[in-house]
mmCIF file of C-alpha atoms in Angstrom:
data_model
loop_
_atom_site.group_PDB
_atom_site.id
_atom_site.type_symbol
_atom_site.label_atom_id
_atom_site.label_comp_id
_atom_site.label_asym_id
_atom_site.label_seq_id
_atom_site.Cartn_x
_atom_site.Cartn_y
_atom_site.Cartn_z
ATOM 1 C CA UNK F 1 3.081 -0.162 -26.114
ATOM 2 C CA UNK F 2 3.881 -2.211 -23.101
ATOM 3 C CA UNK F 3 7.014 -4.335 -22.829
ATOM 4 C CA UNK F 4 7.338 -7.019 -20.223
ATOM 5 C CA UNK F 5 10.205 -7.126 -17.786
ATOM 6 C CA UNK F 6 12.041 -10.421 -17.722
ATOM 7 C CA UNK F 7 11.133 -12.811 -14.964
ATOM 8 C CA UNK F 8 13.293 -12.893 -11.843
ATOM 9 C CA UNK F 9 15.757 -15.757 -11.464
ATOM 10 C CA UNK F 10 15.792 -17.805 -8.236
ATOM 11 C CA UNK F 11 19.012 -18.402 -6.283
ATOM 12 C CA UNK F 12 19.507 -20.828 -3.380
ATOM 13 C CA UNK F 13 21.831 -20.624 -0.380
ATOM 14 C CA UNK F 14 22.380 -23.852 1.557
ATOM 15 C CA UNK F 15 24.098 -24.519 4.885
ATOM 16 C CA UNK F 16 25.886 -27.898 4.689
ATOM 17 C CA UNK F 17 26.473 -28.268 8.434
ATOM 18 C CA UNK F 18 24.050 -30.683 10.041
ATOM 19 C CA UNK F 19 22.034 -29.519 13.007
ATOM 20 C CA UNK F 20 18.795 -30.313 14.838
ATOM 21 C CA UNK F 21 16.668 -28.129 12.558
ATOM 22 C CA UNK F 22 17.378 -28.840 8.912
ATOM 23 C CA UNK F 23 14.352 -26.954 7.615
ATOM 24 C CA UNK F 24 16.103 -23.588 8.090
ATOM 25 C CA UNK F 25 19.266 -24.595 6.209
ATOM 26 C CA UNK F 26 18.010 -23.204 2.904
ATOM 27 C CA UNK F 27 17.197 -19.646 1.831
ATOM 28 C CA UNK F 28 16.039 -18.366 -1.535
ATOM 29 C CA UNK F 29 16.117 -15.001 -3.288
ATOM 30 C CA UNK F 30 14.699 -13.921 -6.626
ATOM 31 C CA UNK F 31 17.127 -11.658 -8.452
ATOM 32 C CA UNK F 32 15.617 -9.145 -10.853
ATOM 33 C CA UNK F 33 16.859 -8.550 -14.369
ATOM 34 C CA UNK F 34 18.344 -5.175 -13.384
ATOM 35 C CA UNK F 35 16.238 -3.525 -16.086
ATOM 36 C CA UNK F 36 14.205 -0.589 -14.812
ATOM 37 C CA UNK F 37 10.542 -0.360 -15.751
ATOM 38 C CA UNK F 38 9.934 2.520 -18.084
ATOM 39 C CA UNK F 39 7.455 5.235 -17.157
ATOM 40 C CA UNK F 40 6.648 7.681 -19.933
ATOM 41 C CA UNK F 41 5.502 11.029 -18.503
ATOM 42 C CA UNK F 42 3.572 13.029 -21.095
ATOM 43 C CA UNK F 43 3.605 16.507 -19.629
ATOM 44 C CA UNK F 44 4.707 20.091 -20.090
ATOM 45 C CA UNK F 45 6.631 19.600 -16.860
ATOM 46 C CA UNK F 46 5.681 18.525 -13.353
ATOM 47 C CA UNK F 47 8.606 18.339 -10.937
ATOM 48 C CA UNK F 48 6.570 16.884 -8.058
ATOM 49 C CA UNK F 49 5.288 14.079 -10.251
ATOM 50 C CA UNK F 50 8.647 13.221 -11.814
ATOM 51 C CA UNK F 51 10.400 13.188 -8.441
ATOM 52 C CA UNK F 52 7.718 10.951 -6.917
ATOM 53 C CA UNK F 53 8.133 8.457 -9.768
ATOM 54 C CA UNK F 54 11.919 8.257 -9.498
ATOM 55 C CA UNK F 55 11.873 7.642 -5.729
ATOM 56 C CA UNK F 56 11.694 3.964 -6.701
ATOM 57 C CA UNK F 57 15.015 2.885 -8.275
ATOM 58 C CA UNK F 58 13.138 0.205 -10.224
ATOM 59 C CA UNK F 59 11.428 2.963 -12.227
ATOM 60 C CA UNK F 60 12.957 4.923 -15.083
ATOM 61 C CA UNK F 61 11.053 8.083 -16.039
ATOM 62 C CA UNK F 62 11.230 9.830 -19.388
ATOM 63 C CA UNK F 63 9.271 13.003 -20.143
ATOM 64 C CA UNK F 64 7.940 14.077 -23.498
ATOM 65 C CA UNK F 65 5.790 17.092 -24.300
ATOM 66 C CA UNK F 66 2.184 16.332 -25.262
ATOM 67 C CA UNK F 67 2.864 17.606 -28.783
ATOM 68 C CA UNK F 68 5.697 15.098 -29.137
ATOM 69 C CA UNK F 69 3.761 12.043 -27.975
ATOM 70 C CA UNK F 70 4.000 9.209 -30.487
ATOM 71 C CA UNK F 71 2.017 5.987 -30.221
ATOM 72 C CA UNK F 72 5.157 4.112 -31.295
ATOM 73 C CA UNK F 73 7.007 5.081 -28.092
ATOM 74 C CA UNK F 74 7.851 2.155 -25.822
ATOM 75 C CA UNK F 75 6.700 2.204 -22.186
ATOM 76 C CA UNK F 76 5.424 0.056 -19.343
ATOM 77 C CA UNK F 77 3.165 2.828 -18.020
ATOM 78 C CA UNK F 78 2.277 6.171 -19.582
ATOM 79 C CA UNK F 79 1.354 9.052 -17.267
ATOM 80 C CA UNK F 80 -0.767 11.620 -19.097
ATOM 81 C CA UNK F 81 -0.425 14.801 -17.052
ATOM 82 C CA UNK F 82 -3.126 17.336 -17.929
ATOM 83 C CA UNK F 83 -3.244 16.214 -21.548
ATOM 84 C CA UNK F 84 -5.252 13.845 -23.692
ATOM 85 C CA UNK F 85 -3.361 12.512 -26.723
ATOM 86 C CA UNK F 86 -5.597 11.015 -29.391
ATOM 87 C CA UNK F 87 -5.452 7.420 -30.607
ATOM 88 C CA UNK F 88 -3.727 5.896 -27.596
ATOM 89 C CA UNK F 89 -2.426 2.364 -28.262
ATOM 90 C CA UNK F 90 -3.258 -0.479 -25.850
ATOM 91 C CA UNK F 91 -1.238 -0.106 -22.655
ATOM 92 C CA UNK F 92 -1.255 0.926 -19.013
ATOM 93 C CA UNK F 93 -2.257 4.536 -18.404
ATOM 94 C CA UNK F 94 -2.507 7.030 -15.571
ATOM 95 C CA UNK F 95 -4.721 9.945 -16.626
ATOM 96 C CA UNK F 96 -4.304 13.138 -14.594
ATOM 97 C CA UNK F 97 -6.850 15.980 -14.903
ATOM 98 C CA UNK F 98 -8.090 15.164 -18.414
ATOM 99 C CA UNK F 99 -9.452 11.615 -18.463
ATOM 100 C CA UNK F 100 -10.884 11.010 -21.930
ATOM 101 C CA UNK F 101 -10.973 8.538 -24.766
ATOM 102 C CA UNK F 102 -11.618 4.805 -24.814
ATOM 103 C CA UNK F 103 -8.615 4.014 -22.596
ATOM 104 C CA UNK F 104 -9.834 6.145 -19.692
ATOM 105 C CA UNK F 105 -11.848 4.545 -16.873
ATOM 106 C CA UNK F 106 -13.552 7.846 -16.029
ATOM 107 C CA UNK F 107 -15.661 10.488 -17.743
ATOM 108 C CA UNK F 108 -15.086 13.806 -15.992
ATOM 109 C CA UNK F 109 -18.079 15.923 -15.008
ATOM 110 C CA UNK F 110 -18.544 19.668 -14.526
ATOM 111 C CA UNK F 111 -16.071 21.565 -12.357
ATOM 112 C CA UNK F 112 -16.850 21.657 -8.635
ATOM 113 C CA UNK F 113 -15.286 24.055 -6.130
ATOM 114 C CA UNK F 114 -13.883 22.657 -2.858
ATOM 115 C CA UNK F 115 -15.183 19.098 -3.295
ATOM 116 C CA UNK F 116 -14.971 16.925 -0.191
ATOM 117 C CA UNK F 117 -14.140 13.228 -0.181
ATOM 118 C CA UNK F 118 -17.237 11.249 0.800
ATOM 119 C CA UNK F 119 -16.050 7.657 0.411
ATOM 120 C CA UNK F 120 -12.858 5.717 -0.274
ATOM 121 C CA UNK F 121 -12.434 2.123 -1.451
ATOM 122 C CA UNK F 122 -9.800 1.445 1.194
ATOM 123 C CA UNK F 123 -9.153 -2.158 0.217
ATOM 124 C CA UNK F 124 -7.934 -1.241 -3.262
ATOM 125 C CA UNK F 125 -4.104 -1.392 -3.580
ATOM 126 C CA UNK F 126 -3.942 2.158 -4.954
ATOM 127 C CA UNK F 127 -5.375 3.537 -1.702
ATOM 128 C CA UNK F 128 -3.136 1.636 0.707
ATOM 129 C CA UNK F 129 -1.598 3.958 3.339
ATOM 130 C CA UNK F 130 -3.090 7.074 1.680
ATOM 131 C CA UNK F 131 -5.337 9.272 3.831
ATOM 132 C CA UNK F 132 -7.638 10.991 1.337
ATOM 133 C CA UNK F 133 -9.706 12.585 4.088
ATOM 134 C CA UNK F 134 -6.837 14.992 4.804
ATOM 135 C CA UNK F 135 -6.291 16.055 1.189
ATOM 136 C CA UNK F 136 -7.760 19.443 0.230
ATOM 137 C CA UNK F 137 -9.155 19.940 -3.282
ATOM 138 C CA UNK F 138 -9.585 23.533 -4.451
ATOM 139 C CA UNK F 139 -11.498 22.285 -7.478
ATOM 140 C CA UNK F 140 -12.070 19.082 -9.418
ATOM 141 C CA UNK F 141 -14.342 17.497 -12.005
ATOM 142 C CA UNK F 142 -15.899 14.470 -10.275
ATOM 143 C CA UNK F 143 -17.324 12.165 -12.891
ATOM 144 C CA UNK F 144 -18.772 8.802 -13.789
ATOM 145 C CA UNK F 145 -16.722 5.612 -14.082
ATOM 146 C CA UNK F 146 -17.173 3.843 -17.410
ATOM 147 C CA UNK F 147 -18.595 0.296 -17.494
ATOM 148 C CA UNK F 148 -16.290 -2.234 -15.795
ATOM 149 C CA UNK F 149 -14.454 0.574 -13.993
ATOM 150 C CA UNK F 150 -14.411 1.032 -10.212
ATOM 151 C CA UNK F 151 -14.589 4.286 -8.264
ATOM 152 C CA UNK F 152 -11.708 4.443 -5.765
ATOM 153 C CA UNK F 153 -12.325 7.899 -4.262
ATOM 154 C CA UNK F 154 -15.713 9.622 -4.456
ATOM 155 C CA UNK F 155 -17.422 12.883 -3.608
ATOM 156 C CA UNK F 156 -21.181 13.278 -3.294
ATOM 157 C CA UNK F 157 -21.373 14.249 -6.975
ATOM 158 C CA UNK F 158 -19.078 11.701 -8.578
ATOM 159 C CA UNK F 159 -15.751 9.897 -8.630
ATOM 160 C CA UNK F 160 -12.435 11.695 -8.178
ATOM 161 C CA UNK F 161 -10.414 8.564 -9.002
ATOM 162 C CA UNK F 162 -11.427 5.465 -10.965
ATOM 163 C CA UNK F 163 -9.650 2.324 -12.120
ATOM 164 C CA UNK F 164 -10.283 -0.331 -14.751
ATOM 165 C CA UNK F 165 -8.662 -3.507 -15.996
ATOM 166 C CA UNK F 166 -9.274 -4.626 -19.564
ATOM 167 C CA UNK F 167 -7.550 -7.875 -20.389
ATOM 168 C CA UNK F 168 -3.877 -7.516 -19.481
ATOM 169 C CA UNK F 169 -3.979 -3.711 -19.439
ATOM 170 C CA UNK F 170 -4.951 -1.366 -16.613
ATOM 171 C CA UNK F 171 -5.901 2.296 -16.422
ATOM 172 C CA UNK F 172 -6.308 4.811 -13.623
ATOM 173 C CA UNK F 173 -7.825 8.293 -13.866
ATOM 174 C CA UNK F 174 -7.773 11.378 -11.651
ATOM 175 C CA UNK F 175 -10.510 13.982 -12.166
ATOM 176 C CA UNK F 176 -8.355 16.831 -10.875
ATOM 177 C CA UNK F 177 -5.093 18.635 -11.520
ATOM 178 C CA UNK F 178 -2.393 17.968 -8.965
ATOM 179 C CA UNK F 179 -1.785 21.719 -8.625
ATOM 180 C CA UNK F 180 -5.417 22.194 -7.551
ATOM 181 C CA UNK F 181 -4.779 20.094 -4.435
ATOM 182 C CA UNK F 182 -2.257 19.972 -1.603
ATOM 183 C CA UNK F 183 -1.555 16.309 -2.379
ATOM 184 C CA UNK F 184 1.901 16.910 -3.942
ATOM 185 C CA UNK F 185 3.230 18.463 -0.704
ATOM 186 C CA UNK F 186 1.894 15.688 1.511
ATOM 187 C CA UNK F 187 3.759 12.537 2.532
ATOM 188 C CA UNK F 188 0.863 10.592 0.969
ATOM 189 C CA UNK F 189 1.868 11.685 -2.544
ATOM 190 C CA UNK F 190 4.911 9.470 -3.238
ATOM 191 C CA UNK F 191 3.035 6.600 -1.583
ATOM 192 C CA UNK F 192 0.053 7.130 -3.875
ATOM 193 C CA UNK F 193 2.264 7.370 -6.960
ATOM 194 C CA UNK F 194 4.116 4.168 -6.017
ATOM 195 C CA UNK F 195 0.809 2.387 -5.348
ATOM 196 C CA UNK F 196 -0.613 3.575 -8.661
ATOM 197 C CA UNK F 197 2.391 2.472 -10.714
ATOM 198 C CA UNK F 198 2.595 -0.871 -8.913
ATOM 199 C CA UNK F 199 -1.060 -1.557 -9.626
ATOM 200 C CA UNK F 200 -0.864 -0.386 -13.238
ATOM 201 C CA UNK F 201 2.144 -2.572 -13.935
ATOM 202 C CA UNK F 202 0.230 -5.471 -12.435
ATOM 203 C CA UNK F 203 1.898 -8.866 -12.692
ATOM 204 C CA UNK F 204 5.222 -7.617 -14.056
ATOM 205 C CA UNK F 205 8.083 -8.861 -11.889
ATOM 206 C CA UNK F 206 9.551 -6.199 -9.584
ATOM 207 C CA UNK F 207 12.085 -7.788 -7.293
ATOM 208 C CA UNK F 208 12.951 -4.484 -5.609
ATOM 209 C CA UNK F 209 9.533 -3.976 -4.051
ATOM 210 C CA UNK F 210 7.378 -7.056 -4.570
ATOM 211 C CA UNK F 211 9.749 -9.870 -3.614
ATOM 212 C CA UNK F 212 10.591 -10.711 -0.029
ATOM 213 C CA UNK F 213 13.531 -12.947 0.809
ATOM 214 C CA UNK F 214 12.695 -15.608 3.400
ATOM 215 C CA UNK F 215 14.247 -18.847 4.581
ATOM 216 C CA UNK F 216 12.401 -22.114 4.391
ATOM 217 C CA UNK F 217 10.894 -22.809 7.764
ATOM 218 C CA UNK F 218 10.075 -19.141 8.278
ATOM 219 C CA UNK F 219 6.598 -18.234 9.463
ATOM 220 C CA UNK F 220 5.109 -15.492 7.290
ATOM 221 C CA UNK F 221 1.832 -13.597 7.507
ATOM 222 C CA UNK F 222 -0.091 -12.959 4.297
ATOM 223 C CA UNK F 223 -1.399 -9.428 3.759
ATOM 224 C CA UNK F 224 -3.785 -9.493 0.827
ATOM 225 C CA UNK F 225 -3.000 -12.055 -1.892
ATOM 226 C CA UNK F 226 0.585 -13.313 -1.754
ATOM 227 C CA UNK F 227 2.179 -16.020 -3.869
ATOM 228 C CA UNK F 228 5.148 -18.027 -2.573
ATOM 229 C CA UNK F 229 7.344 -19.164 -5.470
ATOM 230 C CA UNK F 230 9.903 -21.955 -5.112
ATOM 231 C CA UNK F 231 13.041 -22.636 -7.169
ATOM 232 C CA UNK F 232 11.568 -25.885 -8.500
ATOM 233 C CA UNK F 233 8.910 -23.843 -10.294
ATOM 234 C CA UNK F 234 6.061 -24.656 -7.938
ATOM 235 C CA UNK F 235 4.041 -21.948 -6.222
ATOM 236 C CA UNK F 236 1.447 -21.637 -3.494
ATOM 237 C CA UNK F 237 -1.018 -18.805 -2.898
ATOM 238 C CA UNK F 238 -1.177 -17.411 0.619
ATOM 239 C CA UNK F 239 -4.246 -15.372 1.475
ATOM 240 C CA UNK F 240 -5.465 -13.532 4.538
ATOM 241 C CA UNK F 241 -7.711 -16.481 5.308
ATOM 242 C CA UNK F 242 -4.672 -18.692 5.856
ATOM 243 C CA UNK F 243 -3.371 -16.251 8.519
ATOM 244 C CA UNK F 244 0.157 -17.699 8.596
ATOM 245 C CA UNK F 245 2.109 -20.293 6.691
ATOM 246 C CA UNK F 246 5.321 -22.170 7.345
ATOM 247 C CA UNK F 247 7.344 -22.191 4.134
ATOM 248 C CA UNK F 248 8.808 -25.579 3.323
ATOM 249 C CA UNK F 249 11.191 -26.715 0.599
#
């Protein structure tokens, strides 16, 4: 099942010297717990995938063979590489090549040779900075997203990637094997993997990649939905509609 990482702790640095601009005399940083988030890779072995996961020092990857998968294993995200264990417990899952069961957001269709990407939901966090139009697929099984799921990458015959959130848990499914594409040898691959894990983990605190250190008085631009958290426990949401905000104590 999923375990939650402990919340980051705020720290304050203050300049005592008086000057004409007191608003920039304070700076804050949120320090993480130092505990890596656990990614369970259920696979017979996939070096490209495991290396892409461990690019982020905040991630700790452990691989088990599909035959050794146990629903009692502890993980933040489980990556099911070309396998479909039965009776998956509630959790966050990335299905690769064999999306099936009630936890999967996608039902794969018949195999298609050389499918071409027809549309991409570019605003979804999983697709940020990934150019799917340049990825070649030798074959895939484009399918139908289940109810409440969203197609992220589609061909003319179905979805190649779909995502779903059910309560506090999230799932992502790929209707193709990584080895049937040139994605693993592209620069987009580690970006996609990082995006996918970030999205699957959702609201879990990740100071290494989700927290930016700024001084009060700094002008920041909001890209997407951003929340500014203050040491006194208060918070303020910054959205693209606000354009910029001046952070104040």
